[in-house]
Coordinates of C-alpha atoms in Angstrom, one line a residue:
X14 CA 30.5 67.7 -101.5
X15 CA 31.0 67.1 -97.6
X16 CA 29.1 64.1 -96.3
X17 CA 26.4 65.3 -93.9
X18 CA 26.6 63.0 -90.7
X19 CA 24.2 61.1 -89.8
X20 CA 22.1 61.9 -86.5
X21 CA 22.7 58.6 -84.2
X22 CA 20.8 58.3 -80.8
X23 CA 22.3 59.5 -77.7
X24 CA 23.2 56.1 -76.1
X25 CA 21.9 57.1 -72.9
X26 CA 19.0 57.4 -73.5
X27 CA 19.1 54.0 -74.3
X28 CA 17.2 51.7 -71.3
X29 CA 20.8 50.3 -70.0
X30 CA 20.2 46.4 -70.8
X31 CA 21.9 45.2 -67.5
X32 CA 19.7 47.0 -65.7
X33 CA 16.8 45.2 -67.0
X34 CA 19.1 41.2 -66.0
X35 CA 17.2 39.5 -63.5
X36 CA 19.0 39.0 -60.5
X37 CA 20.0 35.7 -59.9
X38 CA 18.2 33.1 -58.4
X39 CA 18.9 31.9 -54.8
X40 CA 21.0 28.2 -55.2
X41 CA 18.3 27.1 -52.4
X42 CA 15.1 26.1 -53.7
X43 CA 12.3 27.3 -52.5
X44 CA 10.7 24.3 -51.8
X45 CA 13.5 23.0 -49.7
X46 CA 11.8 25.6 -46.6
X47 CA 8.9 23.3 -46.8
X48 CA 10.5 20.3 -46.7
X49 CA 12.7 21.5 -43.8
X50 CA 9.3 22.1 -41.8
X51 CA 8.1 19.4 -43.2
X52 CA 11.3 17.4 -41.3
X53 CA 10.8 19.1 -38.4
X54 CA 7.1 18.5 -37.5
X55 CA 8.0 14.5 -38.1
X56 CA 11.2 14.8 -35.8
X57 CA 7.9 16.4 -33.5
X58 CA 5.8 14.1 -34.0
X59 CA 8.4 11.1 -33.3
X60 CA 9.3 12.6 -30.3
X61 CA 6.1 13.2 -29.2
X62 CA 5.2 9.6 -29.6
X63 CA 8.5 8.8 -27.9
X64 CA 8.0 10.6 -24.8
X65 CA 3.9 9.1 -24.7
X66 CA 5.5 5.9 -24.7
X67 CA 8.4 7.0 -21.7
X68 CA 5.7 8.0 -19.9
X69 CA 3.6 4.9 -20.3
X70 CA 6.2 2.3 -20.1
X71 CA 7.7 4.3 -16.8
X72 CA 4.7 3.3 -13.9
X73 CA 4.7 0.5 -15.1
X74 CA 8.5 0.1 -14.8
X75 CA 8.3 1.2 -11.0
X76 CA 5.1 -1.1 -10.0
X77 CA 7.6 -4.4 -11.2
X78 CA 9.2 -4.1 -7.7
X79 CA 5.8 -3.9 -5.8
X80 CA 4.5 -7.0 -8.4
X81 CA 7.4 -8.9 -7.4
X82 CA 7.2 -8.4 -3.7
X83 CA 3.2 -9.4 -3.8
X84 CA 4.2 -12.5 -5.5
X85 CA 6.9 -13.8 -2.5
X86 CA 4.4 -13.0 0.3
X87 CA 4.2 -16.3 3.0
X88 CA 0.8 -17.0 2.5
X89 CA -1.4 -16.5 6.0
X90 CA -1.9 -19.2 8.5
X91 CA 1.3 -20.5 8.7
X92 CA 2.5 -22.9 10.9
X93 CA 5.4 -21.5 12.8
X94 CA 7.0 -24.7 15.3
X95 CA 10.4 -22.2 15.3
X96 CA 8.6 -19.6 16.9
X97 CA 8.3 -21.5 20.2
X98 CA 11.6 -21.6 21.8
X99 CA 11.5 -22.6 25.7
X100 CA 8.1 -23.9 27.8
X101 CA 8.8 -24.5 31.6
X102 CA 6.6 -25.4 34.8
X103 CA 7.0 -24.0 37.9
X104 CA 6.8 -24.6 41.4
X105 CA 8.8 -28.4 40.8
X106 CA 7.4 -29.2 44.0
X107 CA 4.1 -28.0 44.6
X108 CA 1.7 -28.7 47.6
X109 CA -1.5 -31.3 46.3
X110 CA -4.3 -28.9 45.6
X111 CA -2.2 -25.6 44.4
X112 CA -1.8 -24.7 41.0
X113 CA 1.1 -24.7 38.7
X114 CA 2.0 -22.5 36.4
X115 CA 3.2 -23.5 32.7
X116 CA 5.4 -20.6 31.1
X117 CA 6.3 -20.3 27.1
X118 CA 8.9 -18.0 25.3
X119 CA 8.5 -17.5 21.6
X120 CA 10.3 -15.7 19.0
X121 CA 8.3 -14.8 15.6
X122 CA 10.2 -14.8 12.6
X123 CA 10.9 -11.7 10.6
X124 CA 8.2 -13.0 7.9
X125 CA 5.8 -13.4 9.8
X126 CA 2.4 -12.5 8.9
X127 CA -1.1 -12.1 10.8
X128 CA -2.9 -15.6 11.1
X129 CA 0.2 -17.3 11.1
X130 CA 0.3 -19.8 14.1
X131 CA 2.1 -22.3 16.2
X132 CA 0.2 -25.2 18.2
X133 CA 1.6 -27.1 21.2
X134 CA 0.4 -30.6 23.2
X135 CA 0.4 -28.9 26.9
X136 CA 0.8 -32.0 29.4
X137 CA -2.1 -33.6 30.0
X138 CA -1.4 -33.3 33.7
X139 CA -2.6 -30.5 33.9
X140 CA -6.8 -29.2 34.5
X141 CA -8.9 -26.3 34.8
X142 CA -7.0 -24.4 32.2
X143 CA -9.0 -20.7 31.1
X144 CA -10.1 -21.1 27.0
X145 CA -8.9 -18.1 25.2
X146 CA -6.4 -15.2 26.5
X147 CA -4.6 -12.6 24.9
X148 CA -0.7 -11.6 24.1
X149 CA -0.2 -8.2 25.0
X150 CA 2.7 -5.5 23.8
X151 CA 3.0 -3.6 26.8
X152 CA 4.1 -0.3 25.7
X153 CA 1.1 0.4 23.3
X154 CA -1.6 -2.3 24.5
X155 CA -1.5 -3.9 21.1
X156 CA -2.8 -7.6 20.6
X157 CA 0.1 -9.1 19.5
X158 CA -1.2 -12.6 19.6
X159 CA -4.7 -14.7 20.8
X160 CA -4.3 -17.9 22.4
X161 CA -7.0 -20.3 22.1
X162 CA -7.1 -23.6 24.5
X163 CA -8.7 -26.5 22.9
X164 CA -9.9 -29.9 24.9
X165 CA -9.6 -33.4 22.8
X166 CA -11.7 -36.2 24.3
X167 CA -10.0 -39.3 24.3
X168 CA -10.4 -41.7 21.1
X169 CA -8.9 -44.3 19.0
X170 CA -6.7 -45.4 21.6
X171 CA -5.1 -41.7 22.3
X172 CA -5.8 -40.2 25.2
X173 CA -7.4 -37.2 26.1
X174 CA -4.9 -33.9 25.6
X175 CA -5.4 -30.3 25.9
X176 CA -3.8 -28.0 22.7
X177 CA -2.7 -24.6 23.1
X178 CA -3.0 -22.8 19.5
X179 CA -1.4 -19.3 19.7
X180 CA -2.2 -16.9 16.7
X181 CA -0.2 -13.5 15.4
X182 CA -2.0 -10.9 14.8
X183 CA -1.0 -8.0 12.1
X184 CA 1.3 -6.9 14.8
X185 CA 4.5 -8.9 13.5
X186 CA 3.9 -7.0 10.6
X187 CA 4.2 -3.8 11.4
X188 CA 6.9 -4.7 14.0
X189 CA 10.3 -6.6 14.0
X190 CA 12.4 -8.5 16.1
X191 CA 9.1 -9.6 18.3
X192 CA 9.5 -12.0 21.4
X193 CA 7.2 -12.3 24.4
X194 CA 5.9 -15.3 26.3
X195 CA 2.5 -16.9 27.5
X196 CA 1.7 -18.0 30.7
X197 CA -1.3 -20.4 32.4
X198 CA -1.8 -20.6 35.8
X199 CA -3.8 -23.8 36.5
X200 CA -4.6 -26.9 38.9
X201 CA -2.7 -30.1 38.1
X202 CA -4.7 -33.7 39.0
X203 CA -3.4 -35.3 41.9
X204 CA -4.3 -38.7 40.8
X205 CA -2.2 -38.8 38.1
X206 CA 0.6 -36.7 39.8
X207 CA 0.7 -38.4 43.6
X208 CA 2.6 -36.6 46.3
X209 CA 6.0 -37.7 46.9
X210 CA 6.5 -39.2 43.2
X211 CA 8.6 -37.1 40.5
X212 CA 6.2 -36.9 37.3
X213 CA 6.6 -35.8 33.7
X214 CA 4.8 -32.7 32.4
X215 CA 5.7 -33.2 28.5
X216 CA 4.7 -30.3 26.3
X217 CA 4.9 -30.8 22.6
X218 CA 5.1 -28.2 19.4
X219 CA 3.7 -29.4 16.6
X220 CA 6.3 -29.7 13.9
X221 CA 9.2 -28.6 16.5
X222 CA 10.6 -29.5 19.9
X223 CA 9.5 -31.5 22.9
X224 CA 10.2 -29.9 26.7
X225 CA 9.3 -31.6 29.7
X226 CA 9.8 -30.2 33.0
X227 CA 9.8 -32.9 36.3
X228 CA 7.5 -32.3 39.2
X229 CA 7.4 -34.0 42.3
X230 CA 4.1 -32.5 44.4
X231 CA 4.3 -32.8 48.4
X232 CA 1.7 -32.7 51.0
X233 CA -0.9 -35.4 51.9
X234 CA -3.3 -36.5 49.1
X235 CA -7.3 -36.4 49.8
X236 CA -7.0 -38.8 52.8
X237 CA -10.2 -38.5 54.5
X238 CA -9.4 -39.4 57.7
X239 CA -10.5 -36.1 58.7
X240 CA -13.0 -33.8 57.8
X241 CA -12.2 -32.3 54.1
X242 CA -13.3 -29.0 51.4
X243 CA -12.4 -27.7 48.0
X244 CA -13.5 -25.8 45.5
X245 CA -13.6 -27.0 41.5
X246 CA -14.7 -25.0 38.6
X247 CA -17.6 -26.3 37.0
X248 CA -17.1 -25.3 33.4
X249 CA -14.0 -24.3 31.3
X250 CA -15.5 -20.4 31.3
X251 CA -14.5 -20.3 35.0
X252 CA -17.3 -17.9 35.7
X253 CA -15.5 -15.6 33.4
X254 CA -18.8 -15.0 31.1
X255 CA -21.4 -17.2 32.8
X256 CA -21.6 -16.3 36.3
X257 CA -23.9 -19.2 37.8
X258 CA -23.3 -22.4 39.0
X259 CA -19.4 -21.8 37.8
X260 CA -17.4 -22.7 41.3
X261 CA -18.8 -26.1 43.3
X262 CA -17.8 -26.5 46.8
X263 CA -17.2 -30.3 48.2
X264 CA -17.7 -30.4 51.9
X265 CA -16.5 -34.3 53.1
X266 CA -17.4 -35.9 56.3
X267 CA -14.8 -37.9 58.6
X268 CA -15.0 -41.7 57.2
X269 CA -17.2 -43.6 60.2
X270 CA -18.2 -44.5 62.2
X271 CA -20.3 -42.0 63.6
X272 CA -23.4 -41.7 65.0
X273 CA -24.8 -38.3 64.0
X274 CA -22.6 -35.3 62.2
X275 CA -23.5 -32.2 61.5
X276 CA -22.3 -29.7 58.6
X277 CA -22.3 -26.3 58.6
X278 CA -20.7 -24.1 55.7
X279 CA -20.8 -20.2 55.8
X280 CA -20.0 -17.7 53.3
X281 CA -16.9 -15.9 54.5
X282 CA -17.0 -11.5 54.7
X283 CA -16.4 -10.0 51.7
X284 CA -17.2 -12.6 49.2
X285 CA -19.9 -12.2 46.4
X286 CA -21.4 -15.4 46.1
X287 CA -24.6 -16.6 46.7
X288 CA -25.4 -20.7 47.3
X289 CA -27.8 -22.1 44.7
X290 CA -29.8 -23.7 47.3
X291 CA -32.1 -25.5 45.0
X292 CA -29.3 -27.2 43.4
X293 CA -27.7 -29.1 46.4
X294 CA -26.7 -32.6 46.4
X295 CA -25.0 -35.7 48.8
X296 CA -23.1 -38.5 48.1
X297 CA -22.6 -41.7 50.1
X298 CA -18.7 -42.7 49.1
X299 CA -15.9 -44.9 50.5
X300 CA -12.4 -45.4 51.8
X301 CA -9.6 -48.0 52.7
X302 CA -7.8 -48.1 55.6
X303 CA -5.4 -45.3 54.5
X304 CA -8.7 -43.2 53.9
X305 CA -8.1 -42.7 50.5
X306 CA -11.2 -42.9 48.0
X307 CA -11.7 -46.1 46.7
X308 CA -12.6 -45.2 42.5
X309 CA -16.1 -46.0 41.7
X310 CA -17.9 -46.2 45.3
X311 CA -19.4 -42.7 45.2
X312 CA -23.7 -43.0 45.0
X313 CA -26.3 -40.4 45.6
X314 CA -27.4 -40.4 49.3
X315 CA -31.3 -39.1 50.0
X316 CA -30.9 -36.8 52.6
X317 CA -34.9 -35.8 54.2
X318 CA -35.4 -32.1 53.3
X319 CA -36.0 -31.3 56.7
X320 CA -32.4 -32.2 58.2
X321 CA -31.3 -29.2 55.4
X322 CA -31.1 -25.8 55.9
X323 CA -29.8 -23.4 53.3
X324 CA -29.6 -19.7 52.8
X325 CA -27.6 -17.7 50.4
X326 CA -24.9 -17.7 52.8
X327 CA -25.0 -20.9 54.5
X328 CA -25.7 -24.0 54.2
X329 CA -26.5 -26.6 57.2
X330 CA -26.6 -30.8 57.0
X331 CA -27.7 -33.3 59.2
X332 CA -26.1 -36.5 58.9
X333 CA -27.7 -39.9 59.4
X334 CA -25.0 -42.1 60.6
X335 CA -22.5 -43.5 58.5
X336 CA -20.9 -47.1 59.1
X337 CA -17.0 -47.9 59.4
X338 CA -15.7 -46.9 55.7
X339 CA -18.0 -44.7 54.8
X340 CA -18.1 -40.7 54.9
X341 CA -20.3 -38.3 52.9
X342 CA -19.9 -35.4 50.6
X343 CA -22.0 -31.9 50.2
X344 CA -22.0 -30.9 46.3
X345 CA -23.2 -26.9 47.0
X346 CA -23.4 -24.9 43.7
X347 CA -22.3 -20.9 43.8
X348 CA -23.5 -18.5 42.0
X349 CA -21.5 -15.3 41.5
X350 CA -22.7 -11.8 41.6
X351 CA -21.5 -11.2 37.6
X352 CA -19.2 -12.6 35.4
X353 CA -15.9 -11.8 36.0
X354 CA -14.7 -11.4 32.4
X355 CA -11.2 -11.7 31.3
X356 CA -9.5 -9.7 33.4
X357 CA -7.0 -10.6 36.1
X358 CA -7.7 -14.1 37.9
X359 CA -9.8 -14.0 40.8
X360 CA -9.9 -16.3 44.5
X361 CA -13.0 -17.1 46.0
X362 CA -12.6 -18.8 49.9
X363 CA -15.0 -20.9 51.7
X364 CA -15.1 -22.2 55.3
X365 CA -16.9 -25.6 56.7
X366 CA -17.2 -27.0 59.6
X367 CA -18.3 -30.4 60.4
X368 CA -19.1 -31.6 64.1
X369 CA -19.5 -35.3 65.1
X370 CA -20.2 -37.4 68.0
X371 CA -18.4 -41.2 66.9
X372 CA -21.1 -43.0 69.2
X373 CA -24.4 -42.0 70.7
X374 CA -23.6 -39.5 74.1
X375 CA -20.2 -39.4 72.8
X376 CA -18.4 -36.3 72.9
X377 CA -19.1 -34.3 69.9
X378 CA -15.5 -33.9 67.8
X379 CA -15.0 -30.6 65.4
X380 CA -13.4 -30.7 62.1
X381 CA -13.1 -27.6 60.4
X382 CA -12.0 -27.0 56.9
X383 CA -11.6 -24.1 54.5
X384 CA -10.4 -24.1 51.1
X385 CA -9.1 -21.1 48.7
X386 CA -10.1 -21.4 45.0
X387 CA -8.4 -19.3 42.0
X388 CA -9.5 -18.9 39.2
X389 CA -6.8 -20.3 36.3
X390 CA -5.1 -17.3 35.0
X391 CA -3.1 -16.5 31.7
X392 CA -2.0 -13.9 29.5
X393 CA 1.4 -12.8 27.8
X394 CA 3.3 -10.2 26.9
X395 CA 5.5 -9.1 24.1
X396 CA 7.2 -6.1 22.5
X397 CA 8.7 -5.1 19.1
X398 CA 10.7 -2.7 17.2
X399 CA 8.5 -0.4 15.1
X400 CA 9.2 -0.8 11.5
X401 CA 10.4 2.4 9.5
X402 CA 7.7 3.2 7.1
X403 CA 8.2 2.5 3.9
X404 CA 8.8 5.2 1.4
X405 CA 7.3 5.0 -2.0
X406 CA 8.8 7.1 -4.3
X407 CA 6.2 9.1 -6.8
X408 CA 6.4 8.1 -10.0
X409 CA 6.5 11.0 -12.8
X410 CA 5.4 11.0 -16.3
X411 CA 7.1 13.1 -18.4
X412 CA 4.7 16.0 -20.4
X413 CA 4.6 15.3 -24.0
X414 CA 6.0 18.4 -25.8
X415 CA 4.8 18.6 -29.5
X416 CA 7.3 21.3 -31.0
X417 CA 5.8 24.1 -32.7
X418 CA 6.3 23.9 -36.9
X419 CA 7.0 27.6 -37.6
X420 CA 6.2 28.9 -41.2
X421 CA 8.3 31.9 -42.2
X422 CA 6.4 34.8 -43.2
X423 CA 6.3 35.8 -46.9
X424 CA 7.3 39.4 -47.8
X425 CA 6.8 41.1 -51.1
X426 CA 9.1 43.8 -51.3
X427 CA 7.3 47.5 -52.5
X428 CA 7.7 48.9 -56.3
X429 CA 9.1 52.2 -56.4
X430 CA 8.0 54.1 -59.5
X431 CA 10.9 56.3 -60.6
X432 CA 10.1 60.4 -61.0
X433 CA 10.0 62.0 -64.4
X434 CA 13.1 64.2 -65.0
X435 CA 12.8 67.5 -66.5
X436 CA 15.1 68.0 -69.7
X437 CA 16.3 71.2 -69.6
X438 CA 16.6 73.0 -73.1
X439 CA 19.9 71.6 -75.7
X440 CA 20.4 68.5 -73.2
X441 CA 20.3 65.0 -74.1
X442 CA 19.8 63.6 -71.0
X443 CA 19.9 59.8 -70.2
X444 CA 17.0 58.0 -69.0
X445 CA 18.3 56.3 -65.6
X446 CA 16.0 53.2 -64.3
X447 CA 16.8 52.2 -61.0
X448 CA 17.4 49.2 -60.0
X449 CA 14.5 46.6 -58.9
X450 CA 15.0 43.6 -56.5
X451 CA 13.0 40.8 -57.3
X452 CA 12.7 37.7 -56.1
X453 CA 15.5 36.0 -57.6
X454 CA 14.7 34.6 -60.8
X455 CA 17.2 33.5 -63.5
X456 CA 16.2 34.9 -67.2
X457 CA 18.5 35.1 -70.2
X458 CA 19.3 39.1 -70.9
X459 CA 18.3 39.9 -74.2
X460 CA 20.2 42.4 -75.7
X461 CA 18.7 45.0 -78.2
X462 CA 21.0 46.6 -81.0
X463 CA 19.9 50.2 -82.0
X464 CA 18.8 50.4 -85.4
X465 CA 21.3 51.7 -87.7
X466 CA 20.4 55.8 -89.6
X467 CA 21.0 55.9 -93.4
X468 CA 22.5 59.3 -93.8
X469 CA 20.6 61.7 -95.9
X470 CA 22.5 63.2 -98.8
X471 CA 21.4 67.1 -99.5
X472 CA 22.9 69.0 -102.4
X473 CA 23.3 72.6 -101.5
X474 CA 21.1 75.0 -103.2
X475 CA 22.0 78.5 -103.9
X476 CA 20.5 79.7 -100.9
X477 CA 21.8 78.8 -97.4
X478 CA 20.2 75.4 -96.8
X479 CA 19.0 74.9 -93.0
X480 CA 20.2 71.5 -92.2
X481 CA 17.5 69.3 -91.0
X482 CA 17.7 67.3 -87.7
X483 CA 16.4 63.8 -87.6
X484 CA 14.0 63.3 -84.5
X485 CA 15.9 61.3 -81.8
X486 CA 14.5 57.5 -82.8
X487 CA 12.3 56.2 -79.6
X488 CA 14.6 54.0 -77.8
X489 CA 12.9 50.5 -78.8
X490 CA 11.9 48.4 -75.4
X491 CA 13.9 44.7 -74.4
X492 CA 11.7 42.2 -75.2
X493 CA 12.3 40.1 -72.6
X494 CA 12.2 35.8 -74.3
X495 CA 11.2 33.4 -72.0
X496 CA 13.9 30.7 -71.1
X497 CA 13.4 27.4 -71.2
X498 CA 12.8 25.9 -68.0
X499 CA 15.4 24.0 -65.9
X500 CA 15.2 20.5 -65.2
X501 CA 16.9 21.4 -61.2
X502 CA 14.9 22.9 -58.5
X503 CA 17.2 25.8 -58.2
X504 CA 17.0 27.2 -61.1
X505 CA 13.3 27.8 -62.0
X506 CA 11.4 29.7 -65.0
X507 CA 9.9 33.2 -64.6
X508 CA 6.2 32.0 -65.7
X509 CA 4.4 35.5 -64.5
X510 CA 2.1 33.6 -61.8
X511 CA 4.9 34.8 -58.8
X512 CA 3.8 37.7 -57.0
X513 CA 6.6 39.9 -58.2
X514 CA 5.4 39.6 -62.0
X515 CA 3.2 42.3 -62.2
X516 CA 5.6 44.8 -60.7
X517 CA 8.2 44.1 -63.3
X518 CA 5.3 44.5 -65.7
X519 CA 4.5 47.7 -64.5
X520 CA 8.2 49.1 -64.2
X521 CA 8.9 48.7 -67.7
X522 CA 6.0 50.1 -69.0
X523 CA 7.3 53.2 -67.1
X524 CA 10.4 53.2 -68.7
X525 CA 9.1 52.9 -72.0
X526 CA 6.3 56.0 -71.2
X527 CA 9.3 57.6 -69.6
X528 CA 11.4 57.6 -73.0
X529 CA 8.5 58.9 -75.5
X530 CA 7.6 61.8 -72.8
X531 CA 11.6 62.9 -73.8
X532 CA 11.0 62.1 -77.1
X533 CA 7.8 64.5 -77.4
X534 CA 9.2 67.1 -75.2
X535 CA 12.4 67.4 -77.8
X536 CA 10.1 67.6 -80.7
X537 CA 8.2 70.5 -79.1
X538 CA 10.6 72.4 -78.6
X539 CA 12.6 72.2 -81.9
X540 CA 9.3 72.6 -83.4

């Protein structure tokens, strides 16, 4: 009796088992991505805290220069003996009673700073020297220097000396190569310095050189053999800041004998000053045979207020009579209008005249006299090359620039749900799942062996036997075993907590409704 075969499944409608692999995992882990950003925000971070300390250690870098320079400054008040490098007096041969004039160069060293100084012994020769005066640059009217004289009284032995202190002012600082001189225009004393002998006039630096200069004055000296004026200052100011009783005028008699004299001094035209009549006074002095002034023999003289007369502009004396070797002196205080400050020097002239008769109904004799008196003068001038200005370059700090940390954006790809084919009638068609990308996870296929049909014997009855089909068994669904988990990063077990888990889920319960919707469908319709 033929074997009846036995109905076997239509592999394709089998789910295709390599369909249902997972793909394989990526070799990179996935944690590696957060490490990576993890390396990257501290690379950031270090070079953030690099560039915080650039720009922090970079001022103060560039003020090291400035520091050091601050800490080489020549302190101020310096003294500066080099600076003074020539001091002359000139006329060599002046007339007794003009004035002299004492001339110093200096050069100031390039580091130089205001207050420094240099101080020099002027020669003691010389009087009636103005206190303070200025250096002037000429171009700008800068003070490039104040000069200060100072009088030292005698003591210990030393004698009395006259210092000329000269001080910088911020000038030499903002100019180089400076030079200039100082002058003083002043009286010299004609005891110490006699006509017709050649004398000294020593002027010492302190710390530096010694200059001297010879002068040998001319003319007669105060012999007062004939009638005699001059002016003196009465105070170091000159009248430059206190205007009254500065100038003095001393009107002398002829030395006797004489028996009357009469004085009369008048204020010339054009001059300013007034006499202070209420401070007058006379002297009874002496002289040799030579009519010079014996030292010491000078006492007041009381002169009866009526033989005076004074107005602001003149002054008249009577004389009593004088014996042989004696002559008299008018002291007559000036006032002047104003002070005449500290600008340029100026003269003031008188004019005397004294009229005698040497014995009673004697012929009377005329001596006139007139004297010029200057002011002492002195000033200076000097001149410098500006210096460039300095140029301080800014200092920058560099911005600190924190790198951003990007973190890639995670994408879940979209679950496509396959359509449900129509079988049309005597077909076995196979059930086609498409494929599904997942994130790549490594699983262990598992492979499912159809089940195998016992064959159904019939024995043929007498009657034509319809043979019976076995329903198509329901394709059985992958059970999909869990692998163990790796011990390496990159290979990692599918636990069902990723994201993608449920879609895989999902996708093969459609493939397993997919196959029984076939399955019913064939049985209705052989039915």
């Amino acid at each position: 009796m033929p074997r009846t075969r036995g109905i076997v499944a239509d592999p394709r409608l089998l789910p295709n088992p390599t369909l249902l692999q997972e793909a394989p995992v990526a070799s990179s882990s996935p944690h590696r991505p957060r490490r990576r950003a993890g390396l990257a925000a501290a690379i950031a971070l270090t070079l953030a805290t690099g560039g915080l300390a650039l720009g922090v250690v970079a001022p103060a870098s560039a003020a090291e220069p400035v520091a050091a320079a601050a800490a080489v400054a020549p302190t101020p008040g310096t003294n500066l003996p080099g600076a003074v490098t020539d001091i002359a007096v000139t006329p060599t041969a002046p007339e007794q009673g003009a004035q002299v004039t004492t001339t110093l160069d200096f050069t100031v060293p390039a580091d130089a700073v205001a207050g420094d100084s240099f101080t020099v012994q002027l020669s003691p020769r010389l009087k009636d020297l103005p206190e303070t005066f200025p250096v002037i640059d000429l171009e700008s009217g800068a003070v490039v220097a104040d000069a200060v004289v100072v009088k030292t009284a005698a003591s210990n032995g030393a004698p009395a000396g006259i210092r000329l202190v000269v001080t910088f002012t911020d000038f030499v600082q903002t100019h180089m190569n400076v030079s200039g001189s100082a002058f003083i225009e002043s009286s010299f004393d004609s005891t110490t310095t006699p006509s017709g002998v050649t004398s000294p006039f020593t002027s010492v630096v302190d710390g530096g050189a010694t200059f001297t200069t010879q002068v040998t004055p001319v003319g007669p000296v105060g012999s007062h053999l004939n009638a005699s004026k001059y002016g003196v200052f009465t105070r170091a100011d000159q009248g430059r800041t206190n205007p009254l009783g500065a100038l003095e005028y001393r009107i002398d008699t002829p030395v006797g004998p004489f028996a009357t004299a009469t004085t009369t001094d008048t204020r010339p035209a054009g001059q300013t000053w007034t006499f202070a009549c209420g401070s007058l006074s006379f002297q009874d002095r002496q002289a040799d045979a030579r009519g010079l002034y014996v030292a010491g023999s000078s006492k007041p003289l009381a002169v009866p207020a009526a033989s005076v007369t004074c107005t602001p502009g003149q002054v008249t004396v009577t004389w009593p009579s004088a014996p042989a070797g004696h002559f008299y002196r008018l002291v007559a205080p000036v006032d002047f209008a104003a002070a005449t400050g500290t600008g340029a020097a100026q003269s003031f002239s008188n004019s005397a005249v004294t009229v005698l008769a040497r014995t009673e109904g004697a012929t009377p004799q005329s001596f006139p006299a007139q004297s010029v008196t200057r002011q002492a003068s002195a000033g200076g001038e000097a001149d410098g090359t500006d210096l460039p200005p300095v140029v301080t370059p800014p200092v920058t700090t560099p911005p600190v620039t924190t790198p951003p940390v990007t973190t890639p954006p995670v994408t879940t790809p979209p679950v496509t749900t396959p359509p449900i084919p129509t079988l049309p009638a005597g077909t076995n068609p196979t059930v086609e799942v498409p494929p599904v990308t997942t994130t790549p996870v490594t699983t262990t296929p598992v492979t499912t062996t159809p089940a195998a049909t016992t064959p159904v014997t019939t024995t043929p009855a007498a009657t034509a036997v319809t043979p019976v089909t076995r329903a198509t068994p329901a394709a059985a669904s992958p059970t999909r075993q869990p692998s163990s988990p790796s011990s390496s990063d990159s290979s990692l077990a599918f636990t069902g907590d990723e994201p993608l888990a449920p879609a895989l889920i999902a996708l093969l319960f459609a493939a397993v409704g997919t196959a029984l919707v076939v399955t019913a469908h064939r049985r209705a319709r052989r039915g």
